[in-house]
Every structure is written in structure tokens, then in C-alpha cells.
GROMACS .gro file of C-alpha atoms in nm:
model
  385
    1UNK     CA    1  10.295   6.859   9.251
    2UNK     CA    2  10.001   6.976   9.105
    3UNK     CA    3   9.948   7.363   9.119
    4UNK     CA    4   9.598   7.333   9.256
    5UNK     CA    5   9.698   7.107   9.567
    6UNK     CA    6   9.962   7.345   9.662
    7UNK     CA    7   9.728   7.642   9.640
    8UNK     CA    8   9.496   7.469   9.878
    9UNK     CA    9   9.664   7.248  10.046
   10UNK     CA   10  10.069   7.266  10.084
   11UNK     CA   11  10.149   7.195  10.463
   12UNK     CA   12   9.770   7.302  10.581
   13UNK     CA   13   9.721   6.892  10.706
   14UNK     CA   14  10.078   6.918  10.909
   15UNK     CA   15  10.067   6.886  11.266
   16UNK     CA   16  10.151   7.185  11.355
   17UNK     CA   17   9.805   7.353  11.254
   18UNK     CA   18   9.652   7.104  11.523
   19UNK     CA   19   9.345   7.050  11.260
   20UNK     CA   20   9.246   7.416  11.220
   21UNK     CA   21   9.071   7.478  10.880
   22UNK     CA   22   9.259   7.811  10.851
   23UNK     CA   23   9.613   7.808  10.945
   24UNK     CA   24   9.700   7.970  11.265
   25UNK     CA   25   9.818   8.294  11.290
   26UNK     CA   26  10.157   8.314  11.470
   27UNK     CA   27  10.108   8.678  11.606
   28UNK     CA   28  10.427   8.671  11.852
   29UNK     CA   29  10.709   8.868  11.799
   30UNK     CA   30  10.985   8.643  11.955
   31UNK     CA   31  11.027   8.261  12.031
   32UNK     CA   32  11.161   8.174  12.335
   33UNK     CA   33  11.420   7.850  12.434
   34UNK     CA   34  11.468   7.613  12.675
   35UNK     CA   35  11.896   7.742  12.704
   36UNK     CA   36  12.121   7.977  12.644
   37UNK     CA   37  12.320   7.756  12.349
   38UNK     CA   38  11.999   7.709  12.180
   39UNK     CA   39  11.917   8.050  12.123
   40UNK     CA   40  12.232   8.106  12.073
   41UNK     CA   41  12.253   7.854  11.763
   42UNK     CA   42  11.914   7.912  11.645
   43UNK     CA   43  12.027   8.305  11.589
   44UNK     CA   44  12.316   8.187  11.361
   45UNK     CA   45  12.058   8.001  11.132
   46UNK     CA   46  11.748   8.278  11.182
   47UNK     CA   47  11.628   8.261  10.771
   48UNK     CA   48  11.507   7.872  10.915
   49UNK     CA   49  11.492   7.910  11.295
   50UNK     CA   50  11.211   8.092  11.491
   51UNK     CA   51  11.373   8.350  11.681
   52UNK     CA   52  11.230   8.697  11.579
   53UNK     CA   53  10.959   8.819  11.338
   54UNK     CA   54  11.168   8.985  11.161
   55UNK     CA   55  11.344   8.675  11.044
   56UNK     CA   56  11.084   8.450  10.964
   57UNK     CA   57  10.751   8.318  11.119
   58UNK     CA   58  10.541   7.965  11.101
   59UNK     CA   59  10.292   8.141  10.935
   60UNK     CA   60  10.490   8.326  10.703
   61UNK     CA   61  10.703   8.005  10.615
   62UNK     CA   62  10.368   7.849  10.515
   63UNK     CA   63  10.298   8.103  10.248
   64UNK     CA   64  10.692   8.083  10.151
   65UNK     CA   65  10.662   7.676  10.093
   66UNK     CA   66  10.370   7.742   9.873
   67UNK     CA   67  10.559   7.988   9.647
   68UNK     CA   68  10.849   7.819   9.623
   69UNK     CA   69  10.673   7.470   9.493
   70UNK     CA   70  10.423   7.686   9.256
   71UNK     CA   71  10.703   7.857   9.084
   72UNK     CA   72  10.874   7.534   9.110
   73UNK     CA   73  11.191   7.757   9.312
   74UNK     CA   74  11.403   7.588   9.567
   75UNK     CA   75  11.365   7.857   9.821
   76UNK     CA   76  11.072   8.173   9.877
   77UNK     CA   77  11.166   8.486  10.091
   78UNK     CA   78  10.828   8.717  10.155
   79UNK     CA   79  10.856   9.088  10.211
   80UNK     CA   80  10.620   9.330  10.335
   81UNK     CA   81  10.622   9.510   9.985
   82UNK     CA   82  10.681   9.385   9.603
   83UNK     CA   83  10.917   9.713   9.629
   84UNK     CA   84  11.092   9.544   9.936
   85UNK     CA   85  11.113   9.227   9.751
   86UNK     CA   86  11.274   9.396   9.433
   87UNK     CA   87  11.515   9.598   9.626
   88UNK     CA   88  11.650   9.353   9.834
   89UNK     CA   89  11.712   9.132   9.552
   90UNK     CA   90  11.890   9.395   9.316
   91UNK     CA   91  12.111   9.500   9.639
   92UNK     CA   92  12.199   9.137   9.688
   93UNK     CA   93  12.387   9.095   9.383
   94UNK     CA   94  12.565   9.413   9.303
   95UNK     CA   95  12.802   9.585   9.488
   96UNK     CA   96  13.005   9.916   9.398
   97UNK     CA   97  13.104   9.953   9.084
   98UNK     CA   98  12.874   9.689   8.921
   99UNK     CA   99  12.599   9.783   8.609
  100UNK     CA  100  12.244   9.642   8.547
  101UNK     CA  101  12.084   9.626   8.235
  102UNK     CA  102  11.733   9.632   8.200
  103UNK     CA  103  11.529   9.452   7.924
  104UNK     CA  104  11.219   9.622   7.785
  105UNK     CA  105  10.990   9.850   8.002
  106UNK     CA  106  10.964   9.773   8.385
  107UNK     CA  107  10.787   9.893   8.697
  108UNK     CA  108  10.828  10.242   8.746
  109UNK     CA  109  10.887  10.227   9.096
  110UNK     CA  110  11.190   9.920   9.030
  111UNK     CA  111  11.379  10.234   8.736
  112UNK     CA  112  11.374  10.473   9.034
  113UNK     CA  113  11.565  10.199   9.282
  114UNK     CA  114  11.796  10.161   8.991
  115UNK     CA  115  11.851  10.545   8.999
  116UNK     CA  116  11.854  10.575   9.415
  117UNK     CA  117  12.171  10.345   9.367
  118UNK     CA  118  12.359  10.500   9.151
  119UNK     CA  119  12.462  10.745   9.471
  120UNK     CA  120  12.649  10.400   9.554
  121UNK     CA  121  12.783  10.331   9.249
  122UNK     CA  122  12.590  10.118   9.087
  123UNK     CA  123  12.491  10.240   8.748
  124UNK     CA  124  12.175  10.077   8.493
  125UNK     CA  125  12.125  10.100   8.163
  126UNK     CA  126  11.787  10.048   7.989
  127UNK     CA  127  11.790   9.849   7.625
  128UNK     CA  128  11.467   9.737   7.386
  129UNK     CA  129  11.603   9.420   7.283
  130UNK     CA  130  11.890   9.213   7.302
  131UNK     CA  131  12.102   9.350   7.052
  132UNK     CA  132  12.103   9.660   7.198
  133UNK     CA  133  12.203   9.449   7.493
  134UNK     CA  134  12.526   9.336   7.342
  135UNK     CA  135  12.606   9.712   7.257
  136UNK     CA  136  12.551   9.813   7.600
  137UNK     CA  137  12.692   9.531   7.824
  138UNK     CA  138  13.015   9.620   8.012
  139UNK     CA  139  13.248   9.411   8.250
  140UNK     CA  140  13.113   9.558   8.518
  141UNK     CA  141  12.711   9.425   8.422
  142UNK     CA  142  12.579   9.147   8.662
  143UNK     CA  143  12.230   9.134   8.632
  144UNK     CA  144  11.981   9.106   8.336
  145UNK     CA  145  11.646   9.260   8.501
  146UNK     CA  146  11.305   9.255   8.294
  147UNK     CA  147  10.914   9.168   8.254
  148UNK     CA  148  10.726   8.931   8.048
  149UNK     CA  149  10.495   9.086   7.964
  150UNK     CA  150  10.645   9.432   8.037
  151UNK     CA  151  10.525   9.718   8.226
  152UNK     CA  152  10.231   9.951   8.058
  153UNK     CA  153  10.371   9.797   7.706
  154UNK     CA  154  10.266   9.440   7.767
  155UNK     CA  155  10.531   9.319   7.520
  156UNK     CA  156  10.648   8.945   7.540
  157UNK     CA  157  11.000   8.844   7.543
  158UNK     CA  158  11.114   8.492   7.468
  159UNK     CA  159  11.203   8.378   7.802
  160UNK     CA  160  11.467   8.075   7.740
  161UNK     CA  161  11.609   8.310   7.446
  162UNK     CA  162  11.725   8.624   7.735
  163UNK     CA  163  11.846   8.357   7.948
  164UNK     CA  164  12.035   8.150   7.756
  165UNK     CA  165  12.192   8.517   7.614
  166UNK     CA  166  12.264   8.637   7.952
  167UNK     CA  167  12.410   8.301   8.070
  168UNK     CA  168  12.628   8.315   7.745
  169UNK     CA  169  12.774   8.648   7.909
  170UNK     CA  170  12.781   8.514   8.306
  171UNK     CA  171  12.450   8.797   8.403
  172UNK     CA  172  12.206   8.690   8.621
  173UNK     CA  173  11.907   8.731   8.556
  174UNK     CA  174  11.568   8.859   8.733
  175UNK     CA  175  11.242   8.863   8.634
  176UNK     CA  176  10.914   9.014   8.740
  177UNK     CA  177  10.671   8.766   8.689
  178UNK     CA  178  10.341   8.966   8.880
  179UNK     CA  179  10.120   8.989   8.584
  180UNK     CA  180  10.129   8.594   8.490
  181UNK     CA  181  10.087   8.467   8.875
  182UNK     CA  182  10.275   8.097   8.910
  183UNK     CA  183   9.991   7.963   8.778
  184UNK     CA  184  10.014   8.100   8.436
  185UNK     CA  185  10.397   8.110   8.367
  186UNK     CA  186  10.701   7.991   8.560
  187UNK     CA  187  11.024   8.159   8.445
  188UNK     CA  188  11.256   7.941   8.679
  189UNK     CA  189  11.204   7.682   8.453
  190UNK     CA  190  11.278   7.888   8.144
  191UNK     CA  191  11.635   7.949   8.328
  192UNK     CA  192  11.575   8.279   8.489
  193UNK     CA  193  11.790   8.302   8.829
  194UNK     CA  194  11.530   8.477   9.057
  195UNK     CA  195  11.140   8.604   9.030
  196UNK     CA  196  11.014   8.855   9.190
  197UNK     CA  197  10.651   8.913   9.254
  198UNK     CA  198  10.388   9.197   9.393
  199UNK     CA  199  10.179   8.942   9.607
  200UNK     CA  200   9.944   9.282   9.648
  201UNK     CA  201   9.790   9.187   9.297
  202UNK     CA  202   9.664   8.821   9.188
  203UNK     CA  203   9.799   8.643   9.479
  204UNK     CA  204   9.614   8.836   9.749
  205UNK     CA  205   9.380   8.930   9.508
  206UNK     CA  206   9.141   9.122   9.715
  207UNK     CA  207   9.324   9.479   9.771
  208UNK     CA  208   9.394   9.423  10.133
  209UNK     CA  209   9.737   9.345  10.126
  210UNK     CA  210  10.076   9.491  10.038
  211UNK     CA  211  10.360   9.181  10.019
  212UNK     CA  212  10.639   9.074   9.748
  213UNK     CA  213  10.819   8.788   9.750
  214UNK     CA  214  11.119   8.635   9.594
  215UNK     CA  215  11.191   8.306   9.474
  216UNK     CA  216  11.497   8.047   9.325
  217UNK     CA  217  11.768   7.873   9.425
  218UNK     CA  218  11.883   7.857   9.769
  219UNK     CA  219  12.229   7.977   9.654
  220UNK     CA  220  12.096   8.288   9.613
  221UNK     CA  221  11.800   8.360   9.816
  222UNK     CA  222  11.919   8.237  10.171
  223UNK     CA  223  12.177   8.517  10.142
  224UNK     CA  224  11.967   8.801  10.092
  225UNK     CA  225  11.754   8.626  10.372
  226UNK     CA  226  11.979   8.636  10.637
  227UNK     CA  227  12.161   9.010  10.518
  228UNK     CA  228  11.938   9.224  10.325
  229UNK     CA  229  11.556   9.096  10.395
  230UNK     CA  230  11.705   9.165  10.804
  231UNK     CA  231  11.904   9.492  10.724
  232UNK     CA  232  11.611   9.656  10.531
  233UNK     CA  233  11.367   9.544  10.805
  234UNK     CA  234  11.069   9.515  10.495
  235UNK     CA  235  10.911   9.164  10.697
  236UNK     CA  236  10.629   9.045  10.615
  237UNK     CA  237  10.357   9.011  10.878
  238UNK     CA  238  10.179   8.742  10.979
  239UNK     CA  239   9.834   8.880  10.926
  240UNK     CA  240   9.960   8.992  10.564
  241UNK     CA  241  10.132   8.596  10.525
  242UNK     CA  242   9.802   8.445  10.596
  243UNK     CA  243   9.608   8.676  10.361
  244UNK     CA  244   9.851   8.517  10.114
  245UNK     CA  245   9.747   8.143  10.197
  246UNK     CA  246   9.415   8.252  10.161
  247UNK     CA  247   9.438   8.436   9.805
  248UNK     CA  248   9.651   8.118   9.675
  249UNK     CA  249   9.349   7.883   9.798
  250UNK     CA  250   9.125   8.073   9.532
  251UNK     CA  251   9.347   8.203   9.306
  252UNK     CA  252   9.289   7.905   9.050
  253UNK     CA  253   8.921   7.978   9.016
  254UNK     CA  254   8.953   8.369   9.011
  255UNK     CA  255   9.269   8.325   8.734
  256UNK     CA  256   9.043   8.168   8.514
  257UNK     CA  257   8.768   8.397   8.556
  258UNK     CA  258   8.991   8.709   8.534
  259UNK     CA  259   9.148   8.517   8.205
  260UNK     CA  260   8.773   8.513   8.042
  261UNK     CA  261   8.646   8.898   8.101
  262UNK     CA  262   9.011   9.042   8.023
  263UNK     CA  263   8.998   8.850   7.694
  264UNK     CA  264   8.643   8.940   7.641
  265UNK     CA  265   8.658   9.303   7.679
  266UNK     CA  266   9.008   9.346   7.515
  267UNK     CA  267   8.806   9.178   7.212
  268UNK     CA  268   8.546   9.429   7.214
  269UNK     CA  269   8.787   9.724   7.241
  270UNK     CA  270   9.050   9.595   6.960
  271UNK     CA  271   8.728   9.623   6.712
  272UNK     CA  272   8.627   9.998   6.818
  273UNK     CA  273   8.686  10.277   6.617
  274UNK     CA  274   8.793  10.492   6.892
  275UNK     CA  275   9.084  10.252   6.998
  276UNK     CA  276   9.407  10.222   6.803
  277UNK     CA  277   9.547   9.968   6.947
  278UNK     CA  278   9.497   9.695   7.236
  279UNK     CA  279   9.821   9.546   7.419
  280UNK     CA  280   9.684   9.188   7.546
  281UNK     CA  281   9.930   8.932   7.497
  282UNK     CA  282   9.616   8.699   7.509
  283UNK     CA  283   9.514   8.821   7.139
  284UNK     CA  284   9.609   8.613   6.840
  285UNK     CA  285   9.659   8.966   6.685
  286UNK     CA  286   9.934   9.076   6.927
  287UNK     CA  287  10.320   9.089   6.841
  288UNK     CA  288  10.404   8.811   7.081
  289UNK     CA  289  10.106   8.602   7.099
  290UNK     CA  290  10.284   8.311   6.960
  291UNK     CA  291  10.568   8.325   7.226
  292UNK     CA  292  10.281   8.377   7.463
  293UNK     CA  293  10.142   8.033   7.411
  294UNK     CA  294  10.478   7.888   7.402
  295UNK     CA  295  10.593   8.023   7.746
  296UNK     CA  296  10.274   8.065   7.943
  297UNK     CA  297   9.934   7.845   8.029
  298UNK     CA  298   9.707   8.118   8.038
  299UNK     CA  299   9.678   8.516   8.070
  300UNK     CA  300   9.574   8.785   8.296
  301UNK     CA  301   9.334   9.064   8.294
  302UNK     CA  302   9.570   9.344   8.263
  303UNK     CA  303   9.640   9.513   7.958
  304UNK     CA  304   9.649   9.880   7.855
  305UNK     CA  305   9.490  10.015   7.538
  306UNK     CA  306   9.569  10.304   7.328
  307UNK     CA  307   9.261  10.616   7.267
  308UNK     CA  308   9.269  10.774   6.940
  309UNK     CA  309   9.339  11.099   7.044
  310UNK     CA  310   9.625  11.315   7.168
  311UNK     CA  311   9.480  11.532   7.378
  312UNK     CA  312   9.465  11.453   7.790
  313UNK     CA  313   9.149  11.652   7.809
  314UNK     CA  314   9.007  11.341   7.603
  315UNK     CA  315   9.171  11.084   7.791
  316UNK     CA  316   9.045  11.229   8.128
  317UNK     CA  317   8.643  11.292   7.986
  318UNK     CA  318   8.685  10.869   7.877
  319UNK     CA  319   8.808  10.752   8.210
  320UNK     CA  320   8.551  11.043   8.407
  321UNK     CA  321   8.235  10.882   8.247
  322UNK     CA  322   8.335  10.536   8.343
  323UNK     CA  323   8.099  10.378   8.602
  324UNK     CA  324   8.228  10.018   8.594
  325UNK     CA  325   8.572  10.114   8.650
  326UNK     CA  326   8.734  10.280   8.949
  327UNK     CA  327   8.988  10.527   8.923
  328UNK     CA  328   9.295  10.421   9.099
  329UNK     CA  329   9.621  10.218   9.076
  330UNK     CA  330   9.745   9.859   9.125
  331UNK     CA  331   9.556   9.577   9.011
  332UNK     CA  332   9.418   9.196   9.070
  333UNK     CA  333   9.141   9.280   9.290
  334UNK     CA  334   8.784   9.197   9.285
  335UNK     CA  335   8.694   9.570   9.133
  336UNK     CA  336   8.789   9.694   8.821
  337UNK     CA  337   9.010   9.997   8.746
  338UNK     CA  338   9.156  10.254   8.514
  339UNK     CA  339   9.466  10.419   8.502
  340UNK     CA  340   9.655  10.663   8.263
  341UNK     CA  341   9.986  10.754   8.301
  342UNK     CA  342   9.944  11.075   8.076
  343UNK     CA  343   9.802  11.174   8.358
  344UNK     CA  344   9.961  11.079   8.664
  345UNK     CA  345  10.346  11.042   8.514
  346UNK     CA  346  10.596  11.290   8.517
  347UNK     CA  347  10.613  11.404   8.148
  348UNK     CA  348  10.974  11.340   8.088
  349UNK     CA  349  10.888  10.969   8.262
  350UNK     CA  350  10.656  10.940   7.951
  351UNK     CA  351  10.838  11.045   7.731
  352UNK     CA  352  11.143  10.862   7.825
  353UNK     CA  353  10.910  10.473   7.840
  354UNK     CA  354  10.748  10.578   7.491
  355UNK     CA  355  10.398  10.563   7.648
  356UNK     CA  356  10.183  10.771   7.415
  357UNK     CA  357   9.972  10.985   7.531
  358UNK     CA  358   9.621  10.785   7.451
  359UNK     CA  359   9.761  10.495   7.718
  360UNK     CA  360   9.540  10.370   7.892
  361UNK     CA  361   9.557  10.085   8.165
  362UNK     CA  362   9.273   9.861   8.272
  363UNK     CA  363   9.255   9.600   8.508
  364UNK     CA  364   8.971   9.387   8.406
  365UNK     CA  365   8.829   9.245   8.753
  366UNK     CA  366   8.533   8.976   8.855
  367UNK     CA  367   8.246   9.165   8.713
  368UNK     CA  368   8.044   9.044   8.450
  369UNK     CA  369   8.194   9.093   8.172
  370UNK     CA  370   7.915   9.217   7.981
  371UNK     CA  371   7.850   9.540   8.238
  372UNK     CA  372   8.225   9.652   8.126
  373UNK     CA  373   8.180   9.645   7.831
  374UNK     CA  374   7.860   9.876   7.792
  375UNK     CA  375   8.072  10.088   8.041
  376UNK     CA  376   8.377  10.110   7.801
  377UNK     CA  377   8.124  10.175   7.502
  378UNK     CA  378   7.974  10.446   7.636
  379UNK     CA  379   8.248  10.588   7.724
  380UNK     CA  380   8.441  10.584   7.450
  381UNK     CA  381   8.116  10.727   7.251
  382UNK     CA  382   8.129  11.038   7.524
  383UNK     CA  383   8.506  11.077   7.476
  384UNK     CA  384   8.462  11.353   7.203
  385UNK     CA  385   8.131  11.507   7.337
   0.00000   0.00000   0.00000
């Protein structure tokens, strides 16, 4: 199917929407049946029945169809968080006992899970590359976690070279595919086990929503649908699912733009003499660029970028005299924003990810281009002042 048609119209001509140019918002809590036997089967089989919000909902099953088919998955579960998507899948497939290793940098919030479980016994272990891997696998490892690109970093990692390696050594694997969308890269068909997403950035793409979703083989994500996505109680709503049919319908057109202005003004920051370095997969001069093109059909507008300096006083006077930019975190909205962790991590957090000290994020959003980039100039030229 083509990507487009299931953004805008996957299941919006069925006859359950009764014609409405917006599908309808289911807003009830419970379904009711016609006998007792009914309900009582339907509850055995809630992932695919309607019996309860918190099990699933026609609305949200509509934005779970068109995730599944755009990251070409057999099955989509939607949360009411990325976080509550990410947990529930990690809990799902360790118990006790059991290690995870984590490839490359990650969301910080998704290392802090990792440490909350460890009071269960379930311990992590964080490598830069896949030999290190192999030095710190154990029996006890089940799942491969990482990002492409990865967290704050933006590094790309060959995606059919970690899974073929972790199939080699029977690990699932998990991947956080949030900064590419489905349009732009689809790890299932790389051989990753499971994606997980933040539908708050890209997909909703108007910073109104907070969602996650997970999606892959029914093997492994009806489970956590009937046990974890229930236990945790982190449902998605129906207001938030149709906010997610709505994003998808423009998300093609806003991709592309968000593609052009990233590129552009990561092209006129990689040639300042403030900047030492710009980490946009989407430049030819980037590590990974190569494996980029192989892997994914286009790039986002989120990359970080690295001040010539040392010194947070200098990092907060840059992102102080930017007017373009808003001050704030997340991404894949409309607006614009800056972000550095120097300033808002815990300094052994910093330390620990290698992010220097200069770091800092931008999310590059539907402005004209041109307007952010006198922004940046300016403020990079105030930076010493």
C-alpha cells in the first residue's frame, strides 16, 4: 500500500464512519451486549473486542491499522505516552533475572526505566558498538534496545547489521524509530522485532498530544496488549487517537517540508566559525550518511550541534538571544525549539552519555527557513558579547 493512501485514507471510507469526513470520535467508556455469554466472550478477546476503553476503542483501532500498515507491522498497540509505549514493551519480554543491552545513546527517560527495574531484577548494560556487545552479552540478555539515529548524538547504526548480530545470539530486538516517522525509515523490514514510537512528535505533529505506540508481529504485541498495556492502565484516549489520524493525514507534506529547512539550516551552521560540529545524518559530511541513504527515504529536522565553547554561561547567552526558537523540550511541532542538556541534565547524566558541554539541540520546525537562519546568525555572533 502506498504510504500516502494509508496516511489519508486507511479505513476512513468503511462503513462504520457512516460518511463522516473526520472519523468519529468514540467517546464511551464501555460497550454494552445483547447477553450475558457475549460479554462474557468478548472479555476473553478484549485487545480485538469493544468492551472497555481501556482495552481498545473504534477510534483508537483506526489510528492502530494505520501504524501497523505504514511501518509495514502485523499488529499496532497505542499508549497514552511514548514512555508508556516503551515500558510496556521492555516489561513484556524480560522477567527476573534477565539483562538488556543497549546500543548507542537512547532516550533519557527509556535509561531511567532500565534503572527503575533493576529493583526487580532486571539488570542493563549500555555498549557503543557491537563489539563491545559481544564482550558484554550474558545468558541472561534478551533484548537488543537502540536508536537510529540515536538520542542527542544522532549517530546511524546499520540496521540489518544489529539485527542479523542479535538474531545470531537469539536477542530481540527494539528499536526507537521517533525521529525517522514510518515515512522515512521502517526498521521491521530491516529485521528489528518491535518499534516503538513518541506519536507526541512528527505523527501528531502539532504539540497537542502525548501518545506512543508499538508495532510488529502479532506474536509479540497481542501479549503485551492483553497483560501489560491493561495492567499499566497507560490507554490511549480517543480524543488523543483521533489527533493521531489527523497528524498522519498531513504528515507527508509537513515531512518534506521539515526535511528542507532542517537540511537548510544544518548547512548554514556546519560552515560557521562558531560551530564545531553539526550531527545531521542528512549531511553528506556526517559519519553515517552513507548508511543513512541506504536504510532511510528521507530525514528529519532534528539534529543537535556542537558551540565552540566550554563554558554554560555561553551556551545560555546563544540560546537567550534566540527569537526564532523557543526554549523548551520535545520536538515535531509547528514551532521551532532549542534545547541544551548542559543545562537541564544532571551533570553525572552528561558526563556518563559523552554530551559535551557546547550540545545543543534544535528542532527545526515549519518556519521559513530563511528567518532561522538570521536568528541562529545572530546569535551565534552575540554568543561571546
Amino acid at each position: 500500500m502506498d504510504d500516502e493512501w494509508i496516511c489519508g485514507r486507511l479505513g476512513e471510507d468503511e462503513p462504520w464512519v457512516l460518511g463522516a469526513v473526520n472519523p468519529p470520535v468514540f467517546e464511551n467508556s464501555l460497550f454494552t451486549f445483547e447477553t450475558a455469554e457475549e460479554l462474557g466472550a468478548a472479555v476473553k478477546d478484549e485487545d480485538e473486542r469493544y468492551v472497555y476503553w481501556r482495552g481498545t476503542n473504534p477510534t483508537v483501532d483506526l489510528a492502530q491499522r494505520k501504524l501497523a500498515a505504514l511501518e509495514r507491522g502485523e499488529r499496532a498497540k497505542c499508549f497514552g505516552s511514548g514512555m508508556g509505549a516503551i515500558s510496556a514493551t521492555i516489561s513484556s519480554l524480560v522477567s527476573a533475572g534477565d539483562h538488556v543491552l543497549v546500543l548507542g545513546a537512547v532516550y533519557g527517560p527509556t535509561t531511567q526505566f532500565l534503572r527503575y527495574l533493576e529493583k526487580f531484577g532486571v539488570s542493563h548494560t549500555h555498549v557503543d558498538d557491537l563489539a563491545a556487545g559481544d564482550s558484554a552479552i550474558r545468558p541472561s540478555t534478551r533484548i537488543l534496545y537502540f536508536e537510529s539515529p540515536s538520542y542527542m548524538a544522532y549517530q546511524v547504526v546499520d540496521i540489518a547489521e544489529v539485527t542479523a548480530w542479535a538474531r545470531e545470539r537469539g536477542l530481540l530486538t527494539v528499536m526507537d524509530n521517533t525521529w525517522s516517522t514510518p515515512l522515512f525509515q521502517k526498521p521491521l523490514t530491516m529485521g528489528v522485532d518491535l518499534v516503538v514510537h513518541s506519536l507526541s512528535k512528527y505523527v501528531g505533529g502539532h504539540s497537542d498530544l502525548v501518545g506512543g505506540v508499538v508495532v510488529g508481529p502479532s506474536r509479540l504485541v497481542r501479549p503485551l496488549a492483553l497483560q501489560e498495556y491493561q495492567l499499566y492502565g497507560a490507554a490511549m484516549s480517543p480524543h488523543d487517537a483521533a489527533k493521531v489520524i489527523k497528524g498522519l493525514r498531513t504528515l507527508p507534506v509537513r515531512m518534506a517540508a521539515h526535511q528542507e529547512r532542517g537540511l537548510a539550516v544544518a548547512a548554514f551552521l556546519e560552515g560557521h566559525p562558531a560551530v564545531r560540529e553539526v550531527n545531521h545524518p542528512g549531511l553528506p559530511s556526517h559519519p553515517g550518511h552513507a548508511i543513512a541513504l541506504r536504510q532511510m527515504s528521507g530525514f528529519s529536522s532534528l539534529f543537535s550541534l556542537v558551540l565552540d565553547t566550554e563554558s554554560r554561561e555561553q551556551v545560555g547567552r546563544f540560546i537567550n538571544q534566540l527569537r526564532q526558537f523557543r526554549i523548551g523540550v520535545s520536538w515535531g511541532g509547528f514551532e521551532s525549539l532549542v534545547n541544551a542538556p548542559a543545562l537541564t541534565t544532571e551533570e553525572s547524566v552528561r558526563v556518563t552519555m559523552g554530551i559535551p558541554v557546547g550540545l545543543v539541540r534544535l528542532s527545526v520546525g515549519l518556519e521559513p527557513a530563511d528567518a532561522l537562519i538570521k536568528d541562529l546568525g545572530l546569535a551565534l555572533e552575540g554568543m561571546s558579547a
